[in-house]
mmCIF file of C-alpha atoms and ligand atoms in Angstrom:
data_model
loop_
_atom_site.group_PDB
_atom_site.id
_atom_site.type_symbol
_atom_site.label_atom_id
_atom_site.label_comp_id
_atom_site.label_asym_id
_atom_site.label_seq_id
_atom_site.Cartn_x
_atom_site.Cartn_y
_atom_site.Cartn_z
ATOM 1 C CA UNK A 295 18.419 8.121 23.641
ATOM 2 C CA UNK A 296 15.242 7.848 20.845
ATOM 3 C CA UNK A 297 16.872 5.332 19.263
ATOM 4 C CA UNK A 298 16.883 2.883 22.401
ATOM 5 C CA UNK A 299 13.351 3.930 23.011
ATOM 6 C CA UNK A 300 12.680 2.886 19.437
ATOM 7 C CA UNK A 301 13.787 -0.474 19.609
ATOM 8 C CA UNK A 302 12.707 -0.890 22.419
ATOM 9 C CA UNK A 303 9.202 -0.069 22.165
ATOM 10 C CA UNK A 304 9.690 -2.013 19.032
ATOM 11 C CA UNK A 305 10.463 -4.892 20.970
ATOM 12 C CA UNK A 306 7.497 -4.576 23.515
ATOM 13 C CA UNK A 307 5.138 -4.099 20.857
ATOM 14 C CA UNK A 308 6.270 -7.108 19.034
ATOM 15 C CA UNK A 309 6.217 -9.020 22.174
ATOM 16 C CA UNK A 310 2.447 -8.308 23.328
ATOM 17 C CA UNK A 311 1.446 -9.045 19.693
ATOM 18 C CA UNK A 312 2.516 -12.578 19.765
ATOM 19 C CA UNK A 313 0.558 -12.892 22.709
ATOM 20 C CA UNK A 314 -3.064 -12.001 20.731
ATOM 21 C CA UNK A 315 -5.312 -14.585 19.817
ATOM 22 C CA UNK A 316 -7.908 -12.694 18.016
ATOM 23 C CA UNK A 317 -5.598 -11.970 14.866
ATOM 24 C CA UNK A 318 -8.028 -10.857 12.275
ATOM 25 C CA UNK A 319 -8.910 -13.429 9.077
ATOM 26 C CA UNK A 320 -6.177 -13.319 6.422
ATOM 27 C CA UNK A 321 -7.851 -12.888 2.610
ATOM 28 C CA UNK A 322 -8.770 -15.554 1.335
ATOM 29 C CA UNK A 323 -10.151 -14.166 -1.705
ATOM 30 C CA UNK A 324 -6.742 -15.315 -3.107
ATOM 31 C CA UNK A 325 -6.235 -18.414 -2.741
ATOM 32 C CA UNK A 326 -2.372 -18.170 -2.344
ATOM 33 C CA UNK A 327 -2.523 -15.370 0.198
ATOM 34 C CA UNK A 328 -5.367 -17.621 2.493
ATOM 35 C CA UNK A 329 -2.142 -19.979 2.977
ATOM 36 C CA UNK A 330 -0.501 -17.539 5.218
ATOM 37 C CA UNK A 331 -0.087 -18.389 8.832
ATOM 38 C CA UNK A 332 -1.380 -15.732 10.367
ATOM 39 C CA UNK A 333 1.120 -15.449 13.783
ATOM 40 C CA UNK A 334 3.684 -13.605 12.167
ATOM 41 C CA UNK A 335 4.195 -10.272 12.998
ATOM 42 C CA UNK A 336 6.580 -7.807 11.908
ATOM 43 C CA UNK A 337 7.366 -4.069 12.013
ATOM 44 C CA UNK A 338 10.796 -1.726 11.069
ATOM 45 C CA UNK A 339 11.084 1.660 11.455
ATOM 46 C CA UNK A 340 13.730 3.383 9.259
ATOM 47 C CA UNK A 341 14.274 7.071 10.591
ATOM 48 C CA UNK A 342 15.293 10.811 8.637
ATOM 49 C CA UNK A 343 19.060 10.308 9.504
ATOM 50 C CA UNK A 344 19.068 6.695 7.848
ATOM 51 C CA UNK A 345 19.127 4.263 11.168
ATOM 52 C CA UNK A 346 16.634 1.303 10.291
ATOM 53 C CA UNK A 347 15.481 -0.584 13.487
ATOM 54 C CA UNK A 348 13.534 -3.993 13.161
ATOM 55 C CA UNK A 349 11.552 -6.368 15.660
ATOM 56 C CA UNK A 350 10.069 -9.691 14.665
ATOM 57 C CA UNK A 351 9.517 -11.691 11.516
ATOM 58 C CA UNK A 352 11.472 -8.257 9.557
ATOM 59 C CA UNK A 353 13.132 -10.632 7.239
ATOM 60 C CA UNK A 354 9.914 -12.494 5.803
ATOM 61 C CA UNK A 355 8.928 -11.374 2.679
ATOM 62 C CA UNK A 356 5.340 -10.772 2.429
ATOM 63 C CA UNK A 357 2.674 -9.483 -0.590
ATOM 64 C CA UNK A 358 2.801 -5.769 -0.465
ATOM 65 C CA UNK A 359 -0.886 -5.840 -2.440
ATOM 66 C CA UNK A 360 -2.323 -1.888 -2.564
ATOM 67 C CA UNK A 361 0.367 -0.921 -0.436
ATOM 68 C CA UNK A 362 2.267 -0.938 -4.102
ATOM 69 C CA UNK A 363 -1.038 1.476 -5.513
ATOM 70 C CA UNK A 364 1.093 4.516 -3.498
ATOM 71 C CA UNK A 365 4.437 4.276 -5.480
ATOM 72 C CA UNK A 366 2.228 3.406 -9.255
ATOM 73 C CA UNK A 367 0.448 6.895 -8.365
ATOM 74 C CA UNK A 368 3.542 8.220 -7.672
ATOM 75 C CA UNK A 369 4.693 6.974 -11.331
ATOM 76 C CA UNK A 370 1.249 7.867 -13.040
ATOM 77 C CA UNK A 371 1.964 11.677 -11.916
ATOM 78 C CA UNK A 372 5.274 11.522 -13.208
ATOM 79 C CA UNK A 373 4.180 10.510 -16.475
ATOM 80 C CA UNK A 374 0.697 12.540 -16.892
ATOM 81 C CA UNK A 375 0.814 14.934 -14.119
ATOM 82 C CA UNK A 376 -2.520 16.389 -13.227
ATOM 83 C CA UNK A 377 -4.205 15.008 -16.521
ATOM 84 C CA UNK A 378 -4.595 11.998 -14.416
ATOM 85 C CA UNK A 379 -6.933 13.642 -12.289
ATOM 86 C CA UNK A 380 -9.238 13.466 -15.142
ATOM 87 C CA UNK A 381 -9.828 10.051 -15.166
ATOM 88 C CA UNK A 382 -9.743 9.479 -10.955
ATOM 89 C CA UNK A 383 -10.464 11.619 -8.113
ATOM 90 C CA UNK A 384 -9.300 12.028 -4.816
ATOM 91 C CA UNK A 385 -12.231 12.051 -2.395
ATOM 92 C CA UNK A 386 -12.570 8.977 0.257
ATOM 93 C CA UNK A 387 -14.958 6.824 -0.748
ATOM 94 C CA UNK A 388 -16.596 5.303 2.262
ATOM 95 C CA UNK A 389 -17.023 1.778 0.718
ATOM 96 C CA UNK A 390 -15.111 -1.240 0.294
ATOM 97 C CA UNK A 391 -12.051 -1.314 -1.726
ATOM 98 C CA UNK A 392 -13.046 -3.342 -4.445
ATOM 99 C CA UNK A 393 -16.483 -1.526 -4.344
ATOM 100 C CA UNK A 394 -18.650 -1.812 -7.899
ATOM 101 C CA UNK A 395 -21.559 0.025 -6.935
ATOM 102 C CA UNK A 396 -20.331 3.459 -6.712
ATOM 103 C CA UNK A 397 -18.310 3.684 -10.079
ATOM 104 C CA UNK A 398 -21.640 2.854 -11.573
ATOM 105 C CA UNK A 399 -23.294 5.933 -9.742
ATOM 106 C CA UNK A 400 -20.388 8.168 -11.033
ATOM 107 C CA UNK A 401 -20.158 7.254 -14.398
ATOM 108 C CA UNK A 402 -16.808 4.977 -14.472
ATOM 109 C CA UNK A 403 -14.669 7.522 -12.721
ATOM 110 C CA UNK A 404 -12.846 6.256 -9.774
ATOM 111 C CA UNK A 405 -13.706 7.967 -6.210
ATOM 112 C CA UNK A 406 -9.747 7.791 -5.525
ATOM 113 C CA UNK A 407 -6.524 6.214 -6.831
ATOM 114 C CA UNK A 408 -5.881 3.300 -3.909
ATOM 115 C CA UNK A 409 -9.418 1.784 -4.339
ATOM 116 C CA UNK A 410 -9.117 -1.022 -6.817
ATOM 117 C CA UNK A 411 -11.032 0.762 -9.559
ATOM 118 C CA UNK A 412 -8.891 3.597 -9.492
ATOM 119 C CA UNK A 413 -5.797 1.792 -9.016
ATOM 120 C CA UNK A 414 -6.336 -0.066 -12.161
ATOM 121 C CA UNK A 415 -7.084 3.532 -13.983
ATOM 122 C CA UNK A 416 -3.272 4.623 -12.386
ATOM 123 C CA UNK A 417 -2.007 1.418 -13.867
ATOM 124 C CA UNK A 418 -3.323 1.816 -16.966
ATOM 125 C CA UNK A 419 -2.020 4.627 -17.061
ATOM 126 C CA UNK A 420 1.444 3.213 -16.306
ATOM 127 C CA UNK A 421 0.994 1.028 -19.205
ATOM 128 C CA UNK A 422 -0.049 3.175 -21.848
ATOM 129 C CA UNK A 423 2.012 2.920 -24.914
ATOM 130 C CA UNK A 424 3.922 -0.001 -23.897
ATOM 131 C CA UNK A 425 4.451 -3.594 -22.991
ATOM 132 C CA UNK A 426 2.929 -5.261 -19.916
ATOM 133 C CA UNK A 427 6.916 -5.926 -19.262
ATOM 134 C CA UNK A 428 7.861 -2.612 -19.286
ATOM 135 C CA UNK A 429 5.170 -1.176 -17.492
ATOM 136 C CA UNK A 430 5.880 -3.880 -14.575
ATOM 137 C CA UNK A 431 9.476 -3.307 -14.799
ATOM 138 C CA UNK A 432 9.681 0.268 -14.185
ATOM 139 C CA UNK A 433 7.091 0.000 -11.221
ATOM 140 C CA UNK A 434 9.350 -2.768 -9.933
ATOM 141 C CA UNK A 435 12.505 -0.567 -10.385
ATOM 142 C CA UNK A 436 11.179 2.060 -8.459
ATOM 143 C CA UNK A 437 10.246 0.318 -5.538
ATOM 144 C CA UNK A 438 13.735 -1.243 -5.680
ATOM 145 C CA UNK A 439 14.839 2.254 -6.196
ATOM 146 C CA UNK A 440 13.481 3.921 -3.366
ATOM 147 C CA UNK A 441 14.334 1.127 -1.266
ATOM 148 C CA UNK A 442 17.407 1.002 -2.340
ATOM 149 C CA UNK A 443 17.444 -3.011 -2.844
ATOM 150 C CA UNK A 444 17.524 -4.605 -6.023
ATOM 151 C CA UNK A 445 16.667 -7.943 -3.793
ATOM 152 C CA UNK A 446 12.691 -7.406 -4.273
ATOM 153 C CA UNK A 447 10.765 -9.227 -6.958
ATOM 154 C CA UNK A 448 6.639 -10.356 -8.147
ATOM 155 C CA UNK A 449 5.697 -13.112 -6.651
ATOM 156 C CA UNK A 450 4.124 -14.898 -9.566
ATOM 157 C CA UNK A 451 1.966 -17.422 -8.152
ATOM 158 C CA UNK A 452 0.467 -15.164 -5.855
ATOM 159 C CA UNK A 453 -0.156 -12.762 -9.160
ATOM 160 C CA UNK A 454 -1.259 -16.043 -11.156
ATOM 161 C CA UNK A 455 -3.497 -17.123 -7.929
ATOM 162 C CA UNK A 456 -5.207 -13.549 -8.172
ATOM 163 C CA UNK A 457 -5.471 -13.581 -12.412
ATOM 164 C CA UNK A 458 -7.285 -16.725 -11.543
ATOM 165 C CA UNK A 459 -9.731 -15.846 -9.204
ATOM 166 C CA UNK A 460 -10.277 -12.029 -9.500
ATOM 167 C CA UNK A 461 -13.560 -11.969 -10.993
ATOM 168 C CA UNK A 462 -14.380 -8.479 -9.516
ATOM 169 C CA UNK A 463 -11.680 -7.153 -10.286
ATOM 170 C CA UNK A 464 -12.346 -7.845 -14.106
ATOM 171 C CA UNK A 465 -16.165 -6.605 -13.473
ATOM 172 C CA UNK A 466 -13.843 -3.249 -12.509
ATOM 173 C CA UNK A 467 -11.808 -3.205 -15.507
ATOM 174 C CA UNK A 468 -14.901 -3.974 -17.942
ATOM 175 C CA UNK A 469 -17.213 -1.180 -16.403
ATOM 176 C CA UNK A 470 -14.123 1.284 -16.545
ATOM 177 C CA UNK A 471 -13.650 0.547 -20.077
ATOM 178 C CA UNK A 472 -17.448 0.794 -21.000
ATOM 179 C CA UNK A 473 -16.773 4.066 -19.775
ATOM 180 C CA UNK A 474 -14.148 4.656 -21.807
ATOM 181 C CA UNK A 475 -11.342 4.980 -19.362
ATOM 182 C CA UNK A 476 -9.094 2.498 -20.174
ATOM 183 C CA UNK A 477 -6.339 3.254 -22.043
ATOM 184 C CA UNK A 478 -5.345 -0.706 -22.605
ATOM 185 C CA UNK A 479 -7.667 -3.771 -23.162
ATOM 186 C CA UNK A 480 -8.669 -4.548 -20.183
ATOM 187 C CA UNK A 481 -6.913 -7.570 -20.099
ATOM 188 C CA UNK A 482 -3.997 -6.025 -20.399
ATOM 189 C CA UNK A 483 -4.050 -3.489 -17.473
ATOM 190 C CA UNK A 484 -5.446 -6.189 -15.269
ATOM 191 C CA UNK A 485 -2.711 -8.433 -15.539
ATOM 192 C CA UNK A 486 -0.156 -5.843 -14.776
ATOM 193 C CA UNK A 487 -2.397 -4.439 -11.908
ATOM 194 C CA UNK A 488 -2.254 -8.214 -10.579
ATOM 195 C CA UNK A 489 1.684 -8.472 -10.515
ATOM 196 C CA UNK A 490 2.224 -5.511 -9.291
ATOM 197 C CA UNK A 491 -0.153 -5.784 -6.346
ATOM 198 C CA UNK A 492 2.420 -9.277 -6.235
ATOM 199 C CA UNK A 493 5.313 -7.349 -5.821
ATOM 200 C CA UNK A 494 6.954 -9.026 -2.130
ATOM 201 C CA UNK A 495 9.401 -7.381 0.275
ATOM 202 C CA UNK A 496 10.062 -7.739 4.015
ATOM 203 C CA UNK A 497 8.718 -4.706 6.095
ATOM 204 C CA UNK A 498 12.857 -3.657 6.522
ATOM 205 C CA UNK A 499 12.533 -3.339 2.597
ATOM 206 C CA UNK A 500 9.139 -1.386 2.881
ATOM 207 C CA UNK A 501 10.213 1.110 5.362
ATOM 208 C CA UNK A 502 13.202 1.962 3.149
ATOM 209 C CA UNK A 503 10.689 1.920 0.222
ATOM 210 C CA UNK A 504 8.932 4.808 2.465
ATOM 211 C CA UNK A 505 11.730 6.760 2.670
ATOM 212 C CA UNK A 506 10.996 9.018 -0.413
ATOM 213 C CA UNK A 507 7.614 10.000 1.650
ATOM 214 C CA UNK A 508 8.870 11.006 4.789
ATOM 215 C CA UNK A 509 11.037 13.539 2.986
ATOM 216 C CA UNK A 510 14.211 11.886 4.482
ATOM 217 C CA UNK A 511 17.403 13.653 4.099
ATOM 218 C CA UNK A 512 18.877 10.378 3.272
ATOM 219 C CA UNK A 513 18.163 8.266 0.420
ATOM 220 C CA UNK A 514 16.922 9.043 -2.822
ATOM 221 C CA UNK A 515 14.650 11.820 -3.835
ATOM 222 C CA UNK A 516 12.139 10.407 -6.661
ATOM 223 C CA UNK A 517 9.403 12.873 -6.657
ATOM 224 C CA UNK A 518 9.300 16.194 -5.662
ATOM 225 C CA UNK A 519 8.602 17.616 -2.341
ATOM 226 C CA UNK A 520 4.593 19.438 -3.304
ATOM 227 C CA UNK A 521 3.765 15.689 -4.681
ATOM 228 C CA UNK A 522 5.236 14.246 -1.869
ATOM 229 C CA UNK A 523 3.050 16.022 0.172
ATOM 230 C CA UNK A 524 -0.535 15.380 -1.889
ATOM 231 C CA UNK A 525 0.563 11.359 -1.504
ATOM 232 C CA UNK A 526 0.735 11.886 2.331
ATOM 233 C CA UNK A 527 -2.619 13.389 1.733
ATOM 234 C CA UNK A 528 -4.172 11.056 -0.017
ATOM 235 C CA UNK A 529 -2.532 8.192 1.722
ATOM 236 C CA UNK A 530 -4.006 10.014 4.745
ATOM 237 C CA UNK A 531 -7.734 10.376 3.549
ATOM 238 C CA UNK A 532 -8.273 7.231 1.472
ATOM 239 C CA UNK A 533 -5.223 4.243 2.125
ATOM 240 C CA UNK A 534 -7.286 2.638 4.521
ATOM 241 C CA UNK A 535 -10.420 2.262 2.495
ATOM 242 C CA UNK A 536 -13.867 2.917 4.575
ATOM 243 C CA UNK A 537 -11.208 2.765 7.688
ATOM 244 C CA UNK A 538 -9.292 5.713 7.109
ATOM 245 C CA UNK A 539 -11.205 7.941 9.000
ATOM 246 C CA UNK A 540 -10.877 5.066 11.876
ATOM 247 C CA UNK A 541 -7.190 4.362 10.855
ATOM 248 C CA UNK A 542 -6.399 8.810 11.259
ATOM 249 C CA UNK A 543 -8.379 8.878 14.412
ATOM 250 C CA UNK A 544 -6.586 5.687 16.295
ATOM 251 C CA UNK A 545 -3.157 6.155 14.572
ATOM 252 C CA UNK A 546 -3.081 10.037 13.331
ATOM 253 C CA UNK A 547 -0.279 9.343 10.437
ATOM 254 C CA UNK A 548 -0.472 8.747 6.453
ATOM 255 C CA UNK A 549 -0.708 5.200 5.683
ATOM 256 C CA UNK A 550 -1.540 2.713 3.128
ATOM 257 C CA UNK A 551 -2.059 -1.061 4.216
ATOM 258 C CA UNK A 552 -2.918 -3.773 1.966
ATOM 259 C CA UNK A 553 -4.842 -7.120 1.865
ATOM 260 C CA UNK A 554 -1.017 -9.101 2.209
ATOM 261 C CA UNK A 555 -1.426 -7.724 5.733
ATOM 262 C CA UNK A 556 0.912 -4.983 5.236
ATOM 263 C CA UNK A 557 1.239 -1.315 6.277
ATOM 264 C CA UNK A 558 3.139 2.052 5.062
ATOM 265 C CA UNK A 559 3.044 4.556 7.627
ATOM 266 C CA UNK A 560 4.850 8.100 6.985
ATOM 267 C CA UNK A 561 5.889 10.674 10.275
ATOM 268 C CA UNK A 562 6.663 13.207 7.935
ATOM 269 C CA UNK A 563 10.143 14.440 8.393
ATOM 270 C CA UNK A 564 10.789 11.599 11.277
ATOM 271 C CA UNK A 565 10.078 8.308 9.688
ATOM 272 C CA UNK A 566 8.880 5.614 7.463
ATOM 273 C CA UNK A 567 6.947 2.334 9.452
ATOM 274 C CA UNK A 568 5.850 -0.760 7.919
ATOM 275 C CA UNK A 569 4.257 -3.114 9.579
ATOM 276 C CA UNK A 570 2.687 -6.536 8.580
ATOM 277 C CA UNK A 571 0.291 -9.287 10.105
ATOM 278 C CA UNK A 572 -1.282 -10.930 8.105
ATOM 279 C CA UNK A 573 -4.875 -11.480 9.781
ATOM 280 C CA UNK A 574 -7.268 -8.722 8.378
ATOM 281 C CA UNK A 575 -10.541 -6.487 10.072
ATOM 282 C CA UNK A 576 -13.796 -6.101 8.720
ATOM 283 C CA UNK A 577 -12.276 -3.188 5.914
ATOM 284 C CA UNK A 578 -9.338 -5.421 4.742
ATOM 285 C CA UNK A 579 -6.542 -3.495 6.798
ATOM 286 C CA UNK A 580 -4.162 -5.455 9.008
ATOM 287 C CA UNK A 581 -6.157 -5.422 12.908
ATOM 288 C CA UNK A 582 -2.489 -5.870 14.539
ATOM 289 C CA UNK A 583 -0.879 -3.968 12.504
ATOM 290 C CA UNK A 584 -3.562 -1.218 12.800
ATOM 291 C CA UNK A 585 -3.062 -1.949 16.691
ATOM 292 C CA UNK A 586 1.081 -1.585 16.625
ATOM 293 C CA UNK A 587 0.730 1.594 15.093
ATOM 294 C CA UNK A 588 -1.710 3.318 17.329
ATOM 295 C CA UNK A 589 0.988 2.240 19.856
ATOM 296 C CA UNK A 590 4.235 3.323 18.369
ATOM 297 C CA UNK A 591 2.596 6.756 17.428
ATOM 298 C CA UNK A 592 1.043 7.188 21.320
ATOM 299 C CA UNK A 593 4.585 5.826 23.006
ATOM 300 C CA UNK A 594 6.339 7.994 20.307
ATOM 301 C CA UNK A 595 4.423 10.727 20.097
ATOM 302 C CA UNK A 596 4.218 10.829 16.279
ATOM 303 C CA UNK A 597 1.636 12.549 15.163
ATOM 304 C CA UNK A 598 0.480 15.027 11.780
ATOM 305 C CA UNK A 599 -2.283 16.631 14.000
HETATM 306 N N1 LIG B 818 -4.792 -7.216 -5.402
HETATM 307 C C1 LIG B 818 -5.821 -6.910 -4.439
HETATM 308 C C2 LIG B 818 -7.135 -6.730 -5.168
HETATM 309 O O1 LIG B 818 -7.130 -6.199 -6.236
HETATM 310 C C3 LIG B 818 -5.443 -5.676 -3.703
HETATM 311 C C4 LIG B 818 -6.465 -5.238 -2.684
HETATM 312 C C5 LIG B 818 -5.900 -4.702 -1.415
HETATM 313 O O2 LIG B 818 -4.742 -4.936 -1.062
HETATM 314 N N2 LIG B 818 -6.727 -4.038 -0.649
HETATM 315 O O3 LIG B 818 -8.169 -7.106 -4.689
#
């Protein structure tokens, strides 16, 4: 019976979506992901007992961007544990994601790990004491690991395209290491930040990807269950940027989009939804995407509140 109504409201979702016109403005800030046509539309649902269900363009890989800053926190704890909340906090930050302004005000400390200033501190953190290579390769493994699929790779033009053009994103990595919190020359920490924001998947890869966060009895457990729970909460509070408080109002579930057009969404227990359209809002999040979530949770009735 729910897993009818899930594919089918899957179906009708994906259906009135290809019927928008206002799609949002894909980012064009990198010049490889401003080549994107902007109609396609995906989303998959992979449940707590293991049943994946899929509706539209599910089989087009897309650039998972700071959707990928979830699972390098996830690593960062595992390899410094709460000494990482020395160097980044955890509070929203109620500006843009690649915001300069405030990490001047607080004195080169990150508001939060999935803004781009703290998401270079987590990957620097990833990379201390190694290679670039090694550093990429175990962030890569573990998405392939929790998804289960060794079939999902960097996309190194897209990574190259951003290197190229990512001026602010060095302004980030400078300031942070003026501060003394960078671990690596900044150089070095940028360009694995860049190819791992490159990393590509389809949104039937990404769900699985998710599964670790829903706390599915199926599928592999990679972090325990109380940090689990603080990545739900932080995915909650700051994975939409200066939408989240938008994003928990309208959708009411954990989630972390990125600039590729993607989305992670977690019902805790229930499922793990991505979503992707590529055509952006105002705060960088996917508008149809945001839009296909608020109506899967309503029809649903998935909800943490
Ligand atoms: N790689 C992108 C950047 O650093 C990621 C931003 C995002 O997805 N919001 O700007």
């Amino acid at each position: 019976m729910i897993p009818n109504r899930i594919q089918t409201c899957l179906d009708q979702i994906t259906k009135d979506m290809a019927t928008r016109a206002d799609r949002g403005v894909v980012a064009d800030y990198i010049p490889e992901l401003a080549q994107i046509d902007p109609h396609q539309f995906a989303i998959s649902v992979v449940t707590a007992e293991g049943q994946t269900y899929c509706a539209g363009d599910c089989q087009v890989g897309f650039s998972a961007q700071s959707i990928t800053k979830v699972f390098t926190l996830a690593i960062a704890l595992g390899r410094s544990g709460d000494q990482l909340w020395q160097r980044v906090g955890r509070e929203p930050s109620g500006t843009a994601f690649n915001s300069i302004v405030q990490l001047e005000n607080e004195n080169g400390r990150p508001r939060n790990p999935f803004m781009n200033a703290g998401a270079i501190v987590t990957t620097d953190e990833v990379l201390a004491g190694r290679e670039p290579k090694q550093a990429l390769a175990e962030i890569v493994g573990f998405v392939q690991a929790a998804a289960g699929d060794n079939d999902i790779h960097i996309n190194e033009s897209v990574a190259r395209s951003e290197q190229a053009h990512g001026h602010r994103n060095f302004a980030l990595a400078h300031f942070l290491a003026d501060h003394s919190n960078l671990k690596n020359a900044p150089e070095m920490t940028l360009g694995t930040y860049f190819h791992q924001c490159a990393i590509e998947l389809t949104t039937q890869q990404l769900a699985r990807a998710g599964r670790f966060l829903m706390g599915a009895k199926h599928g592999p457990r990679l972090v325990a269950k109380p940090r689990v729970r603080r990545l739900n909460a932080m995915m909650m509070t700051c994975g939409h940027y200066d939408g989240s408080g938008e994003f928990a109002f309208r959708v009411g579930l954990p989630a972390k989009s990125g600039v590729g057009g993607g989305i992670l969404a977690i019902v805790p227990g229930v499922a793990s939804i991505a979503v992707w359209s590529p055509g952006l809002d105002h705060n960088g999040n996917s508008k149809l995407g945001t839009e296909a979530l608020e109506r899967l949770a309503h029809e649903m009735d998935w909800s943490v509140f």
